Short mmCIF file of C-alpha atoms in Angstrom, two decimals:
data_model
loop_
_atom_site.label_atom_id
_atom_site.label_comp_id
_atom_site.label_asym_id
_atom_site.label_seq_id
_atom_site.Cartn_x
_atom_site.Cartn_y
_atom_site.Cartn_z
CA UNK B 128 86.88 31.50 -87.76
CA UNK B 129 83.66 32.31 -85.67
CA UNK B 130 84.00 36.17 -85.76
CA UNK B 131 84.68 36.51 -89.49
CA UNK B 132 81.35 34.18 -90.20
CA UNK B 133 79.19 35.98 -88.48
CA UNK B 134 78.73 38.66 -90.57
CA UNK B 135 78.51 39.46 -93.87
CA UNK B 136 81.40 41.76 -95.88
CA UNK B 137 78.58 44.28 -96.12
CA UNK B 138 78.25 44.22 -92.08
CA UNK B 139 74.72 42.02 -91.84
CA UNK B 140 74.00 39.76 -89.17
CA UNK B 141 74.67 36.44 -90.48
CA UNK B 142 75.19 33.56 -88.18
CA UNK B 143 75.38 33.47 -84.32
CA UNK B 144 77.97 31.30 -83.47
CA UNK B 145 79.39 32.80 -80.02
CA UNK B 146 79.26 36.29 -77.93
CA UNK B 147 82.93 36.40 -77.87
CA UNK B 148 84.11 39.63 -79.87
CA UNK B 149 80.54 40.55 -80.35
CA UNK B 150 79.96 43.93 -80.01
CA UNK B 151 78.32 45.44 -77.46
CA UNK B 152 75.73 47.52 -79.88
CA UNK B 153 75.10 43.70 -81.63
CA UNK B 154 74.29 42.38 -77.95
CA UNK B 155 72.12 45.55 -77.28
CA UNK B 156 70.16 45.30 -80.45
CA UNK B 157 69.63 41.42 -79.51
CA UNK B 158 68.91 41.86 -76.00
CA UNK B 159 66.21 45.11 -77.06
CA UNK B 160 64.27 42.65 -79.72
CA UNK B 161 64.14 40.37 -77.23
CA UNK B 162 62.72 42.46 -75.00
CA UNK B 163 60.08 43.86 -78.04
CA UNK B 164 59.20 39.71 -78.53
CA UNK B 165 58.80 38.91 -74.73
CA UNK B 166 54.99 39.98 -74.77
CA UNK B 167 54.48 37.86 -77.86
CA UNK B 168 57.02 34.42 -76.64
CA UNK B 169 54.02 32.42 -74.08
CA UNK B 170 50.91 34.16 -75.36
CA UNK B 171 49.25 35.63 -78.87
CA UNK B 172 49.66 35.19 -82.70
CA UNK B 173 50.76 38.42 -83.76
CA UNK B 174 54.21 37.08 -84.65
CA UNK B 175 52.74 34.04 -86.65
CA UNK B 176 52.50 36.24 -89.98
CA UNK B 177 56.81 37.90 -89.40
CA UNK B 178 58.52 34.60 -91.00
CA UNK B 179 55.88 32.54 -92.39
CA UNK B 180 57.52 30.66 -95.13
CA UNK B 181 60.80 30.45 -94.33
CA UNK B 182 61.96 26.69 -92.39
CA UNK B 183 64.10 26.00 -89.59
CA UNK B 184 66.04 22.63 -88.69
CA UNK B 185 66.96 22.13 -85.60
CA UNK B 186 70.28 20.05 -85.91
CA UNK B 187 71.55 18.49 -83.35
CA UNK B 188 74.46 15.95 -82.95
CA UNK B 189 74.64 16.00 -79.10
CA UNK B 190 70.96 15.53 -77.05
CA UNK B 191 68.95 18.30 -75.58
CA UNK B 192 65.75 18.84 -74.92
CA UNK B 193 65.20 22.25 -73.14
CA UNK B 194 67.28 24.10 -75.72
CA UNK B 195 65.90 21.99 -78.45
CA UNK B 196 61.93 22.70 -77.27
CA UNK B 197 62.90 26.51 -76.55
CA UNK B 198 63.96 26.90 -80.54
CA UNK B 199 61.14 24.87 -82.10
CA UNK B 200 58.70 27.13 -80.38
CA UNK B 201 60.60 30.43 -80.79
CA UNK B 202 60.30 29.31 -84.65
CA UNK B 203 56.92 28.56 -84.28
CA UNK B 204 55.69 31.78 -82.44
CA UNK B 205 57.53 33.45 -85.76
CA UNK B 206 55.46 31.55 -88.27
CA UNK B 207 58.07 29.33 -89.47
CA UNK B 208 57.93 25.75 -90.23
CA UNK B 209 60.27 23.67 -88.11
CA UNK B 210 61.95 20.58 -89.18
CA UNK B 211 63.29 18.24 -86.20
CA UNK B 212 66.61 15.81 -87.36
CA UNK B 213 67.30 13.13 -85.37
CA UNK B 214 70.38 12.19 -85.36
CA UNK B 215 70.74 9.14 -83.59
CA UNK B 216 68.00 7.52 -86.19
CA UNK B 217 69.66 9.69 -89.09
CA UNK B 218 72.40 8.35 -91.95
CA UNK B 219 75.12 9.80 -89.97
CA UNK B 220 74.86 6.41 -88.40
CA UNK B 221 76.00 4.98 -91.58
CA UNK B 222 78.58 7.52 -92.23
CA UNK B 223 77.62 10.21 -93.69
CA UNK B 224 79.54 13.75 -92.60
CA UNK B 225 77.58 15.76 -90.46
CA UNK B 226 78.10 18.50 -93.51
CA UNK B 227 76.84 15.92 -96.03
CA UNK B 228 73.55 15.83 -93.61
CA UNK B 229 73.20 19.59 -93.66
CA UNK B 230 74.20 19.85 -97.12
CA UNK B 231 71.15 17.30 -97.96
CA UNK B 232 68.78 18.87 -95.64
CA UNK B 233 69.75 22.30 -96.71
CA UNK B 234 68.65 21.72 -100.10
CA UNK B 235 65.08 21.14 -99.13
CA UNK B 236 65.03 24.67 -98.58
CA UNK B 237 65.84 25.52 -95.33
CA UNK B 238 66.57 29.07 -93.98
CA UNK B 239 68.19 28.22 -90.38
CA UNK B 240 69.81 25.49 -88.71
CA UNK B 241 70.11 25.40 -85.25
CA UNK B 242 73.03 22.99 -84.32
CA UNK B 243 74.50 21.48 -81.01
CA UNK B 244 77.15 19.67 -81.29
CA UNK B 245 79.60 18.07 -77.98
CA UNK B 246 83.48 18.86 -80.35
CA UNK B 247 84.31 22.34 -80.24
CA UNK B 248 84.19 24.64 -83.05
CA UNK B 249 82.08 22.03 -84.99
CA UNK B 250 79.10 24.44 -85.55
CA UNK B 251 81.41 26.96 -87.03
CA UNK B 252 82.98 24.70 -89.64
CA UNK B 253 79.48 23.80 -90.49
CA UNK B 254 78.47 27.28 -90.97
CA UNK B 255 81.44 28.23 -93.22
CA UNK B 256 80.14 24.71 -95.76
CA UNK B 257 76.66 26.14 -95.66
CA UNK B 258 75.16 27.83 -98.39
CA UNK B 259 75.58 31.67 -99.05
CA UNK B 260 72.04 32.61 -97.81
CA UNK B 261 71.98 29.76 -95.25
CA UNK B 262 71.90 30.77 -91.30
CA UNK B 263 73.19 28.89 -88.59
CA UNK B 264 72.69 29.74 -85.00
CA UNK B 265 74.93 27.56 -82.57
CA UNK B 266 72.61 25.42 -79.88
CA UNK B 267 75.74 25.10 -78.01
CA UNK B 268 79.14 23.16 -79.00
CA UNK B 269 81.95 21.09 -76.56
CA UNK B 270 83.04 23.59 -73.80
CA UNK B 271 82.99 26.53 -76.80
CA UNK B 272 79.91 28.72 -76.63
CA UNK B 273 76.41 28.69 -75.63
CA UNK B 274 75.49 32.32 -77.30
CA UNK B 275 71.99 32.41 -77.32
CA UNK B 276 72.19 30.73 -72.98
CA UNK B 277 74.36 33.68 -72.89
CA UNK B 278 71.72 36.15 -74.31
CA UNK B 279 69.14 35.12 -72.27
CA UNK B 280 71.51 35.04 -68.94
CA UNK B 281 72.31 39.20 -69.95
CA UNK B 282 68.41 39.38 -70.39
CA UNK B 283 67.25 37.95 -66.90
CA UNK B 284 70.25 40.09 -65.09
CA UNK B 285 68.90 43.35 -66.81
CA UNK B 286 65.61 42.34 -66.03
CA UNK B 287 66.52 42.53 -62.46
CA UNK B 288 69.49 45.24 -62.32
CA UNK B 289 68.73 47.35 -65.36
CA UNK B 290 70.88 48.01 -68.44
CA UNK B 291 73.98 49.76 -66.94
CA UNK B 292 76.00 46.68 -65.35
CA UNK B 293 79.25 48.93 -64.47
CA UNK B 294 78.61 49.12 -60.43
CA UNK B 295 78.00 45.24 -60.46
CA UNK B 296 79.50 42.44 -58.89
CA UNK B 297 78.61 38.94 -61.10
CA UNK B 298 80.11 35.74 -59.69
CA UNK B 299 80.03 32.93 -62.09
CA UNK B 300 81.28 29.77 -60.05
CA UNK B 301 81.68 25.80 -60.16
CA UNK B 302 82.84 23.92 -63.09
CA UNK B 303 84.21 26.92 -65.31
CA UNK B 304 86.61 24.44 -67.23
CA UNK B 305 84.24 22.34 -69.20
CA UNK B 306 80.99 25.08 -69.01
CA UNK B 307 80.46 25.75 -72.43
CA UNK B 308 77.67 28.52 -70.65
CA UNK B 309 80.50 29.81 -68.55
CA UNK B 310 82.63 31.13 -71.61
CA UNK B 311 79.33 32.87 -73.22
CA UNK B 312 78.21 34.07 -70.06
CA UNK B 313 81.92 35.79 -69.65
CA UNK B 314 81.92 37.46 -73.42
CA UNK B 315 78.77 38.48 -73.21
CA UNK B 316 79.77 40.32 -68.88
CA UNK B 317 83.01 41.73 -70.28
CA UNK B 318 81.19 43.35 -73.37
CA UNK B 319 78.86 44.82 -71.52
CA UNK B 320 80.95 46.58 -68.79
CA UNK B 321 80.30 44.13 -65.97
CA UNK B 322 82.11 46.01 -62.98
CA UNK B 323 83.51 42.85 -61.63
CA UNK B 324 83.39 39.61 -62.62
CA UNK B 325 84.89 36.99 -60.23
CA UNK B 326 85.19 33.34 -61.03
CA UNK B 327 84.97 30.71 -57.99
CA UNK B 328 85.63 26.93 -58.30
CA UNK B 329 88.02 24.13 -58.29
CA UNK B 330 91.69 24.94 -59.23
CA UNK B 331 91.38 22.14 -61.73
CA UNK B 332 88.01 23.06 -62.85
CA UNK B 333 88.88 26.55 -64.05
CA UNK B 334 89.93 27.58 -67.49
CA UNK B 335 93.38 29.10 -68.80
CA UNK B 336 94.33 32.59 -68.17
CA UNK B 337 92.79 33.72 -71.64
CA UNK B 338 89.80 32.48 -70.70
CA UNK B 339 89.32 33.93 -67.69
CA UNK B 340 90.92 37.64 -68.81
CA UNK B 341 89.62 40.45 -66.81
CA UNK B 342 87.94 38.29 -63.96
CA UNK B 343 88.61 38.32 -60.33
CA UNK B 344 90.01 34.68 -59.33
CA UNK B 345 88.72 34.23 -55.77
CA UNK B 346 89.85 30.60 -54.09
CA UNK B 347 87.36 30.56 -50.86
CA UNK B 348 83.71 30.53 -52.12
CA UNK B 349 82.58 32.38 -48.96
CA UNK B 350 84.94 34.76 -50.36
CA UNK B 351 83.69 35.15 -53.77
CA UNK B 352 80.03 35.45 -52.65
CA UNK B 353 80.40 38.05 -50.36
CA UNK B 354 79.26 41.34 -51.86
CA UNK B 355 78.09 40.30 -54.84
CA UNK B 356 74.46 41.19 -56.90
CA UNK B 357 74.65 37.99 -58.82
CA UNK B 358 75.27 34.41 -58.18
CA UNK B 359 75.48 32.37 -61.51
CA UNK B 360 75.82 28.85 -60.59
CA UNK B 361 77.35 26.44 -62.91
CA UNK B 362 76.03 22.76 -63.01
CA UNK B 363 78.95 19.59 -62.02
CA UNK B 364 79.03 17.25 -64.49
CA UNK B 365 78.83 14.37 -62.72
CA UNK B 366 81.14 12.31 -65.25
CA UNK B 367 83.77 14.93 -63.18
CA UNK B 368 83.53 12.78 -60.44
CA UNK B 369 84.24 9.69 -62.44
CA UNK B 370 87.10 11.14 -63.78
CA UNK B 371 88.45 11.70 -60.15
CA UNK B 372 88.50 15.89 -60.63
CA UNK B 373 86.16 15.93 -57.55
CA UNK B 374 87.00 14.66 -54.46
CA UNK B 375 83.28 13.91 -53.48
CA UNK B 376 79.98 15.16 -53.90
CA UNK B 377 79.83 16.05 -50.61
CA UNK B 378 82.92 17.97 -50.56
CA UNK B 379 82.17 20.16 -53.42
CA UNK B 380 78.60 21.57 -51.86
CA UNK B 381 80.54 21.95 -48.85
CA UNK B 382 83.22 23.80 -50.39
CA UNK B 383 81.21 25.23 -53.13
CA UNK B 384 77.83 24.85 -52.58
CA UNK B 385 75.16 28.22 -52.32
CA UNK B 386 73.51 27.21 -49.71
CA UNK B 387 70.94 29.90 -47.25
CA UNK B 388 74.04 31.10 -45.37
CA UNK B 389 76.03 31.75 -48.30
CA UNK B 390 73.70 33.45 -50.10
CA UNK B 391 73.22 35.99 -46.82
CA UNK B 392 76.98 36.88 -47.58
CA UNK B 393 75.73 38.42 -50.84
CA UNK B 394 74.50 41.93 -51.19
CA UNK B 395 70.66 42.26 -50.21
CA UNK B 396 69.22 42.19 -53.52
CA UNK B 397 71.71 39.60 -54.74
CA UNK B 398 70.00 36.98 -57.67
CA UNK B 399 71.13 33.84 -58.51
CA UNK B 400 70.88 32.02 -61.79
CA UNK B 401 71.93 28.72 -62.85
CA UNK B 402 71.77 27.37 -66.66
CA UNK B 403 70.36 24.25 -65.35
CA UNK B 404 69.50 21.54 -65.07
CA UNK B 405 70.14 21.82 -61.61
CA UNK B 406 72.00 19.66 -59.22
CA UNK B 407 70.13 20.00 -56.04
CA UNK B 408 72.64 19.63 -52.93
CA UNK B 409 75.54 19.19 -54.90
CA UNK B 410 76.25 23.19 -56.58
CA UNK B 411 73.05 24.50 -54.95
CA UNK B 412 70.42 24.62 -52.16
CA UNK B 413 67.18 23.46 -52.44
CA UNK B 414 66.20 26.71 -50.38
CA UNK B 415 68.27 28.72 -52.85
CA UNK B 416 67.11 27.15 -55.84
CA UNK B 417 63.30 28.05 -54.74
CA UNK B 418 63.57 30.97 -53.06
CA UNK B 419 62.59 34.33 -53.96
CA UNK B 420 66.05 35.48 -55.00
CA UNK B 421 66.08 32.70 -57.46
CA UNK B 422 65.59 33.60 -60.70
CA UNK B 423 66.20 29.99 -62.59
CA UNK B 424 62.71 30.06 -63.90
CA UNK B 425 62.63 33.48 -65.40
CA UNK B 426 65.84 32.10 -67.32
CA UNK B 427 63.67 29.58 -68.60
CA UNK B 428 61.13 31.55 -69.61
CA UNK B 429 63.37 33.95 -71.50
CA UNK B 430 65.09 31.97 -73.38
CA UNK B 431 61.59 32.11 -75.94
CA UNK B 432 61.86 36.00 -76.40
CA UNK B 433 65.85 35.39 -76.77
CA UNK B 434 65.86 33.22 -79.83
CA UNK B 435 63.04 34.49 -81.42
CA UNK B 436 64.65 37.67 -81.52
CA UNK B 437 68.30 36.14 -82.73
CA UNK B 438 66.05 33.81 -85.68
CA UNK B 439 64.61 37.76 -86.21
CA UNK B 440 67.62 39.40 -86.42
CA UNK B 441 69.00 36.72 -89.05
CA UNK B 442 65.83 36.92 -91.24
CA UNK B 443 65.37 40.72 -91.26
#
């Protein structure tokens, strides 16, 4: 249902609701605006005038606050006026749907709802009860998608290797299964010509087959490093351990932690990126983390020019 919603009959840009089947000319034009908003995202006013007018809710049914901050000001840098719904004070708590809540909200005139939600495939149902000129843009749902982490993972990795990713090697590795950032971060490699994508973690902490078509499965993590030009690490939900799907905390770093002498298996020039926030010790190195491979905070700091340029692309 995600692919058919996000465009229009006509071929517009209508909702983003995941990278997977996007095409690669979609992602470029996404990842260029971005790239056309970044001097604008921490600095300026020049934007303030592009959207002024038009409203965006940010939605959200499961808690954030780094994704949730990152859209309100994206919004803001465009000129738009930015309504926050808090859920966990909101009538939801007394039953309403969560598409009676948008429906309501939506008729105050807003343009774009960003929505998180933790079921997957919530966001899109939402988006196909939403009003014919109504955008949605999902802030991440269950394990589904995470597009616009996605877009602004692809950013940070061109940033650093340029635009032609066919002679790289891109580990993504840790808890694949339940990484919502994981599957974007995948759609968004394979669309783009990643040369090799290999997955490291867990046997029961990595996806189906389907989900994990055209990667390299590589069981030792000293393994899977080795080579490479870019470490994404995933973060381990704790609640894993709870659940007994990790033996110990101290077993996974050791088995599956970047740590300094892991990351001198990788190729010379090798980055690593995490989605954050980060578990310090447990999927990644202190050292690492802070290090001048790291590239964590430029993630961050992306993630402004990324969803401006995706509430842009929706508007225009």
């Amino acid at each position: 249902m995600s692919h058919a919603l996000q465009t229009t009959p006509d071929g517009r840009f209508h909702h983003l609701l995941t990278l997977d089947g996007l095409p690669a000319a979609r992602l470029d034009d996404l990842l260029e605006r971005a790239g056309q908003m970044l001097p604008h995202a921490h600095a300026g006013t020049a934007l303030r005038g592009r959207h002024a007018g038009r409203t965006l809710c940010t939605l959200f049914f499961e808690a954030s606050t780094r994704t949730r901050s990152s859209f309100q000001l994206a919004a803001t840098r465009l000129g738009m006026d930015v309504l926050n719904f808090d859920v966990a004070t909101s009538s939801t708590k007394k039953g309403e749907s969560p598409l009676d809540t948008l429906k309501t909200i939506e008729a105050m005139g807003v343009d774009v709802f960003v929505i998180r939600h933790a079921s997957d495939g919530a966001v899109a149902e939402l988006a196909a009860g939403a009003n014919p000129g109504t955008h949605v843009i999902n802030a991440g749902d269950g394990r589904a998608s995470h597009p616009t982490q996605g877009l602004l993972d692809m950013l940070t990795l061109r940033q650093a290797k340029g635009h032609d990713l066919s002679a790289l090697k891109v580990l993504v590795a840790g808890d694949l299964l339940h990484s919502r950032v994981a599957r974007s971060d995948l759609h968004a490699l394979r669309a783009l010509g990643c040369g090799e994508i290999r997955v490291c973690g867990p046997a029961n902490l990595l996806p189906d087959a389907h989900t994990l078509r055209g990667c390299r499965v590589v069981e030792r993590f000293d393994d899977a490093v080795a080579g490479v030009d870019v470490a994404i690490m995933l973060r381990l939900q704790r609640e894993r351990m709870e659940q007994g799907l990790v033996a110990s905390l101290e077993d996974y770093f050791r088995d599956y932690g970047l740590d300094p002498r892991r990351l001198a298996l990788a190729a010379p020039d090798a980055i690593v990126m995490h989605p954050g926030p980060m578990n310090r010790g447990i999927e990644i190195d202190g050292a690492v983390a802070d290090g001048p491979q790291s590239r964590v905070l430029a993630q961050v700091a992306n993630g402004l020019p990324v969803r401006m340029a995706v509430i842009d692309a929706l508007l225009s």
